[in-house]
Short mmCIF file of C-alpha atoms in Angstrom, two decimals:
data_model
loop_
_atom_site.label_atom_id
_atom_site.label_comp_id
_atom_site.label_asym_id
_atom_site.label_seq_id
_atom_site.Cartn_x
_atom_site.Cartn_y
_atom_site.Cartn_z
CA UNK R 1 11.83 -35.79 3.75
CA UNK R 2 15.43 -34.38 3.82
CA UNK R 3 15.01 -31.12 1.59
CA UNK R 4 18.68 -32.23 0.89
CA UNK R 5 18.21 -35.79 -0.74
CA UNK R 6 16.15 -34.07 -3.62
CA UNK R 7 19.02 -33.50 -5.39
CA UNK R 8 18.65 -30.79 -7.61
CA UNK R 9 15.95 -29.54 -5.32
CA UNK R 10 12.08 -29.86 -4.82
CA UNK R 11 10.20 -29.03 -8.01
CA UNK R 12 6.85 -26.78 -7.52
CA UNK R 13 4.32 -26.75 -9.18
CA UNK R 14 1.16 -23.79 -9.36
CA UNK R 15 -2.09 -25.32 -10.54
CA UNK R 16 -3.62 -22.48 -11.73
CA UNK R 17 -6.36 -23.08 -14.70
CA UNK R 18 -9.84 -23.35 -13.97
CA UNK R 19 -12.32 -25.16 -15.56
CA UNK R 20 -16.15 -24.22 -16.49
CA UNK R 21 -15.69 -21.74 -17.83
CA UNK R 22 -14.58 -18.13 -16.54
CA UNK R 23 -14.20 -17.71 -12.27
CA UNK R 24 -16.93 -15.15 -11.28
CA UNK R 25 -14.55 -13.47 -9.46
CA UNK R 26 -11.71 -13.16 -11.49
CA UNK R 27 -14.50 -11.67 -13.59
CA UNK R 28 -15.35 -9.23 -11.60
CA UNK R 29 -12.53 -7.73 -11.23
CA UNK R 30 -11.63 -7.99 -14.81
CA UNK R 31 -9.57 -10.16 -15.36
CA UNK R 32 -9.40 -14.00 -17.16
CA UNK R 33 -7.95 -16.10 -14.52
CA UNK R 34 -9.07 -15.50 -10.89
CA UNK R 35 -5.26 -16.54 -10.62
CA UNK R 36 -4.37 -12.63 -12.40
CA UNK R 37 -6.61 -11.70 -9.76
CA UNK R 38 -4.74 -8.32 -7.73
CA UNK R 39 -4.23 -8.92 -3.77
CA UNK R 40 -2.82 -5.92 -2.86
CA UNK R 41 -2.60 -5.01 -5.62
CA UNK R 42 -0.04 -7.56 -6.66
CA UNK R 43 -1.94 -10.67 -9.11
CA UNK R 44 -2.06 -13.49 -6.29
CA UNK R 45 -0.24 -16.27 -8.60
CA UNK R 46 2.97 -13.78 -8.61
CA UNK R 47 2.74 -14.11 -4.31
CA UNK R 48 2.72 -17.77 -4.59
CA UNK R 49 5.52 -17.72 -7.67
CA UNK R 50 7.84 -15.08 -5.35
CA UNK R 51 7.16 -17.78 -1.85
CA UNK R 52 7.94 -21.30 -3.90
CA UNK R 53 11.16 -19.22 -5.29
CA UNK R 54 11.89 -18.08 -1.80
CA UNK R 55 12.45 -21.65 -0.53
CA UNK R 56 15.59 -22.97 -0.96
CA UNK R 57 14.43 -26.26 -0.63
CA UNK R 58 12.40 -25.60 -4.61
CA UNK R 59 14.87 -26.26 -7.79
CA UNK R 60 12.13 -25.39 -10.12
CA UNK R 61 8.52 -23.85 -10.68
CA UNK R 62 5.64 -24.90 -13.49
CA UNK R 63 2.77 -23.40 -13.51
CA UNK R 64 0.18 -25.02 -15.45
CA UNK R 65 -2.77 -22.39 -16.75
CA UNK R 66 -5.16 -22.66 -19.69
CA UNK R 67 -2.84 -21.40 -23.25
CA UNK R 68 0.03 -20.31 -21.10
CA UNK R 69 1.22 -18.33 -24.05
CA UNK R 70 -0.80 -16.42 -24.79
CA UNK R 71 -2.85 -15.79 -21.15
CA UNK R 72 0.44 -14.47 -18.64
CA UNK R 73 1.74 -13.05 -22.49
CA UNK R 74 1.37 -9.41 -20.09
CA UNK R 75 2.27 -10.05 -16.72
CA UNK R 76 6.15 -10.13 -15.60
CA UNK R 77 7.28 -11.42 -12.85
CA UNK R 78 7.80 -14.61 -14.33
CA UNK R 79 11.63 -15.24 -15.50
CA UNK R 80 12.88 -18.58 -15.14
CA UNK R 81 9.62 -19.81 -14.90
CA UNK R 82 8.38 -23.64 -16.62
CA UNK R 83 5.09 -23.38 -17.60
CA UNK R 84 2.39 -25.91 -19.30
CA UNK R 85 -0.98 -25.80 -20.33
CA UNK R 86 -3.50 -27.09 -17.22
CA UNK R 87 -4.92 -30.38 -17.88
CA UNK R 88 -9.29 -30.91 -17.87
CA UNK R 89 -8.54 -31.05 -14.22
CA UNK R 90 -6.42 -30.26 -11.46
CA UNK R 91 -5.52 -34.22 -11.23
CA UNK R 92 -5.02 -34.39 -14.64
CA UNK R 93 -2.46 -31.78 -14.84
CA UNK R 94 -1.05 -32.46 -11.79
CA UNK R 95 -0.51 -36.88 -13.38
CA UNK R 96 1.04 -34.83 -16.01
CA UNK R 97 3.96 -32.71 -14.36
CA UNK R 98 3.99 -35.10 -11.99
CA UNK R 99 5.31 -37.92 -15.62
CA UNK R 100 6.94 -35.09 -16.89
CA UNK R 101 9.47 -34.24 -14.37
CA UNK R 102 8.81 -37.55 -11.68
CA UNK R 103 9.25 -36.59 -7.62
CA UNK R 104 9.39 -34.70 -5.10
CA UNK R 105 7.05 -32.25 -6.34
CA UNK R 106 5.15 -29.81 -4.47
CA UNK R 107 1.59 -29.15 -5.65
CA UNK R 108 -0.24 -26.14 -4.46
CA UNK R 109 -2.54 -23.54 -6.32
CA UNK R 110 -2.58 -19.49 -7.76
CA UNK R 111 -4.74 -18.70 -5.01
CA UNK R 112 -3.16 -18.93 -2.42
CA UNK R 113 -1.92 -15.31 -1.91
CA UNK R 114 -0.62 -16.34 1.75
CA UNK R 115 1.64 -18.31 1.02
CA UNK R 116 5.08 -18.17 2.50
CA UNK R 117 8.47 -19.99 2.16
CA UNK R 118 8.34 -20.97 5.71
CA UNK R 119 5.71 -23.01 4.37
CA UNK R 120 6.67 -24.74 2.94
CA UNK R 121 9.96 -25.40 4.23
CA UNK R 122 8.04 -26.84 7.24
CA UNK R 123 6.04 -28.59 5.02
CA UNK R 124 9.56 -30.48 3.78
CA UNK R 125 10.81 -30.51 6.89
CA UNK R 126 8.36 -31.88 9.36
CA UNK R 127 7.30 -35.31 6.06
CA UNK R 128 6.92 -37.78 7.72
CA UNK R 129 10.02 -40.03 5.65
CA UNK R 130 7.27 -42.67 5.10
CA UNK R 131 4.59 -41.09 3.17
CA UNK R 132 4.98 -41.56 -0.47
CA UNK R 133 2.08 -38.95 -0.41
CA UNK R 134 0.57 -36.24 2.00
CA UNK R 135 -1.25 -32.80 2.71
CA UNK R 136 -0.89 -30.44 4.28
CA UNK R 137 -3.70 -28.81 7.53
CA UNK R 138 -4.18 -26.75 9.72
CA UNK R 139 -5.64 -27.04 13.33
CA UNK R 140 -8.89 -24.62 13.47
CA UNK R 141 -7.43 -23.42 16.55
CA UNK R 142 -4.56 -21.54 14.41
CA UNK R 143 -7.07 -20.77 11.68
CA UNK R 144 -8.66 -18.59 14.31
CA UNK R 145 -5.96 -17.18 15.93
CA UNK R 146 -5.38 -15.26 13.01
CA UNK R 147 -8.69 -14.70 11.10
CA UNK R 148 -11.13 -15.33 14.39
CA UNK R 149 -14.02 -14.66 11.40
CA UNK R 150 -12.99 -16.52 8.11
CA UNK R 151 -15.44 -19.21 7.11
CA UNK R 152 -14.08 -22.11 5.63
CA UNK R 153 -14.64 -25.98 5.06
CA UNK R 154 -13.66 -27.92 8.47
CA UNK R 155 -13.00 -31.76 8.84
CA UNK R 156 -14.48 -32.63 11.95
CA UNK R 157 -12.15 -35.47 13.67
CA UNK R 158 -11.88 -36.80 16.91
CA UNK R 159 -8.63 -35.68 18.07
CA UNK R 160 -9.05 -31.56 16.44
CA UNK R 161 -10.67 -30.17 14.13
CA UNK R 162 -8.46 -28.65 10.61
CA UNK R 163 -8.94 -27.48 7.49
CA UNK R 164 -7.13 -27.98 4.02
CA UNK R 165 -3.58 -25.85 3.15
CA UNK R 166 -4.11 -26.42 -0.93
CA UNK R 167 0.00 -27.72 -0.27
CA UNK R 168 0.43 -31.06 -1.01
CA UNK R 169 3.89 -33.32 -1.82
CA UNK R 170 4.24 -35.70 -3.55
CA UNK R 171 7.39 -37.67 -2.09
CA UNK R 172 8.76 -40.85 -3.79
CA UNK R 173 7.55 -42.25 -6.87
CA UNK R 174 5.07 -44.83 -5.58
CA UNK R 175 2.92 -41.12 -5.17
CA UNK R 176 1.84 -41.07 -8.63
CA UNK R 177 -1.28 -44.30 -7.30
CA UNK R 178 -2.52 -41.06 -5.07
CA UNK R 179 -2.81 -39.15 -8.12
CA UNK R 180 -4.46 -41.56 -9.93
CA UNK R 181 -7.47 -42.34 -7.09
CA UNK R 182 -7.57 -38.22 -7.39
CA UNK R 183 -8.02 -38.50 -11.32
CA UNK R 184 -10.96 -41.50 -10.56
CA UNK R 185 -12.70 -39.08 -7.86
CA UNK R 186 -12.56 -36.18 -10.00
CA UNK R 187 -14.67 -38.56 -12.50
CA UNK R 188 -17.14 -39.18 -9.26
CA UNK R 189 -16.95 -35.57 -8.17
CA UNK R 190 -21.05 -35.12 -9.08
CA UNK R 191 -22.27 -37.98 -8.27
CA UNK R 192 -21.02 -37.83 -4.19
CA UNK R 193 -22.86 -41.38 -3.38
CA UNK R 194 -20.05 -43.07 -5.93
CA UNK R 195 -17.84 -41.46 -4.23
CA UNK R 196 -18.96 -42.55 -1.31
CA UNK R 197 -18.90 -45.76 -2.29
CA UNK R 198 -15.07 -45.31 -2.96
CA UNK R 199 -13.78 -43.73 -0.14
CA UNK R 200 -15.22 -46.61 2.02
CA UNK R 201 -18.65 -46.86 3.99
CA UNK R 202 -17.08 -47.70 7.15
CA UNK R 203 -14.27 -44.78 6.91
CA UNK R 204 -17.24 -42.08 6.10
CA UNK R 205 -19.79 -44.22 8.55
CA UNK R 206 -17.12 -43.61 11.35
CA UNK R 207 -16.15 -39.83 10.40
CA UNK R 208 -20.58 -39.21 10.81
CA UNK R 209 -20.21 -40.43 14.25
CA UNK R 210 -17.39 -38.82 15.73
CA UNK R 211 -15.53 -41.62 15.76
CA UNK R 212 -12.43 -40.59 12.92
CA UNK R 213 -9.22 -39.42 14.15
CA UNK R 214 -6.39 -38.21 11.74
CA UNK R 215 -5.22 -41.25 11.51
CA UNK R 216 -8.10 -43.41 10.57
CA UNK R 217 -8.28 -41.02 7.35
CA UNK R 218 -5.04 -41.49 6.40
CA UNK R 219 -5.08 -45.44 6.78
CA UNK R 220 -8.95 -45.18 4.33
CA UNK R 221 -7.01 -43.32 1.94
CA UNK R 222 -4.12 -45.93 2.45
CA UNK R 223 -6.18 -48.80 1.64
CA UNK R 224 -7.71 -47.36 -1.36
CA UNK R 225 -5.57 -45.86 -3.72
CA UNK R 226 -2.35 -48.69 -2.24
CA UNK R 227 -0.18 -46.15 -1.44
CA UNK R 228 1.15 -44.47 2.22
CA UNK R 229 -0.30 -41.27 2.86
CA UNK R 230 0.49 -39.15 5.54
CA UNK R 231 -0.18 -35.39 7.34
CA UNK R 232 1.96 -32.26 8.30
CA UNK R 233 -0.26 -29.57 10.78
CA UNK R 234 1.34 -26.44 10.13
CA UNK R 235 1.37 -23.96 12.90
CA UNK R 236 0.02 -20.98 10.27
CA UNK R 237 -3.66 -20.01 10.30
CA UNK R 238 -2.92 -17.85 6.87
CA UNK R 239 -1.71 -21.70 5.51
CA UNK R 240 -5.57 -22.02 5.34
CA UNK R 241 -6.85 -19.39 3.46
CA UNK R 242 -6.74 -18.51 -0.50
CA UNK R 243 -9.13 -16.30 -2.52
CA UNK R 244 -12.58 -18.47 -3.32
CA UNK R 245 -15.07 -15.51 -2.45
CA UNK R 246 -14.83 -11.60 -1.63
CA UNK R 247 -14.61 -12.16 1.50
CA UNK R 248 -11.66 -14.61 0.99
CA UNK R 249 -10.30 -11.52 -1.13
CA UNK R 250 -10.63 -8.94 0.98
CA UNK R 251 -9.59 -11.41 4.63
CA UNK R 252 -6.18 -11.80 2.48
CA UNK R 253 -5.63 -7.82 1.20
CA UNK R 254 -6.13 -7.04 5.24
CA UNK R 255 -3.08 -9.27 6.24
CA UNK R 256 -1.72 -8.50 4.46
CA UNK R 257 -1.56 -4.94 4.25
CA UNK R 258 -0.68 -3.33 7.42
CA UNK R 259 2.69 -4.44 7.42
CA UNK R 260 3.77 -4.98 3.85
CA UNK R 261 4.50 -8.14 2.27
CA UNK R 262 7.27 -10.64 2.26
CA UNK R 263 7.40 -14.14 0.95
CA UNK R 264 9.68 -14.85 3.93
#
């Protein structure tokens, strides 16, 4: 995708809501939402917003969170940011913002404390033009080079081992079909067998046997969602680091503190 083709710019959505009550990590630090958790003294949400503001292709920023008028009332630094109430799930929030603002829509999460403008720009510039929706990934070697002690969930494929980066681009209107498939998956998130059936038993078997490739994953998901999908590999180990647990918080603060922080 060429950012200049986005007219007034790409809309960026930051998913800051939480389901299932207060997040344990947030509760341990005395804040209502993980998005408000200070990382090296700065709430994660503000770090993400600053990185998006520093990205030239981003035209507007939307934050979805429960009861934004009260949740964010004491938080400075959100001037110009559009606030919307979070849906019952991340997919519902994304679907609502996609319907309101259309494409291109960049989607990320508020716990992406190490997000940078360089990561976002790389994703936008490297997005394959034929893909209506795509996800950013980081190769295991890239992540471990920067964070050798990190523990992540890995996608082990025949052509490499990857981690998700909580960074997605809905590039064209037909990406709504991919969000619709995401909604269906979320409805069965507590029923693994149903999710496996929806993803397709043959692709899962190929994955279990170590035969699946990254392109094969895209093609399998395309058959289920009826939309052209793609992946962009990011050359930033930090792109795969989100703050889900205390060890992640230590990792992020260690990365930020020695050289100071900049969203560039």
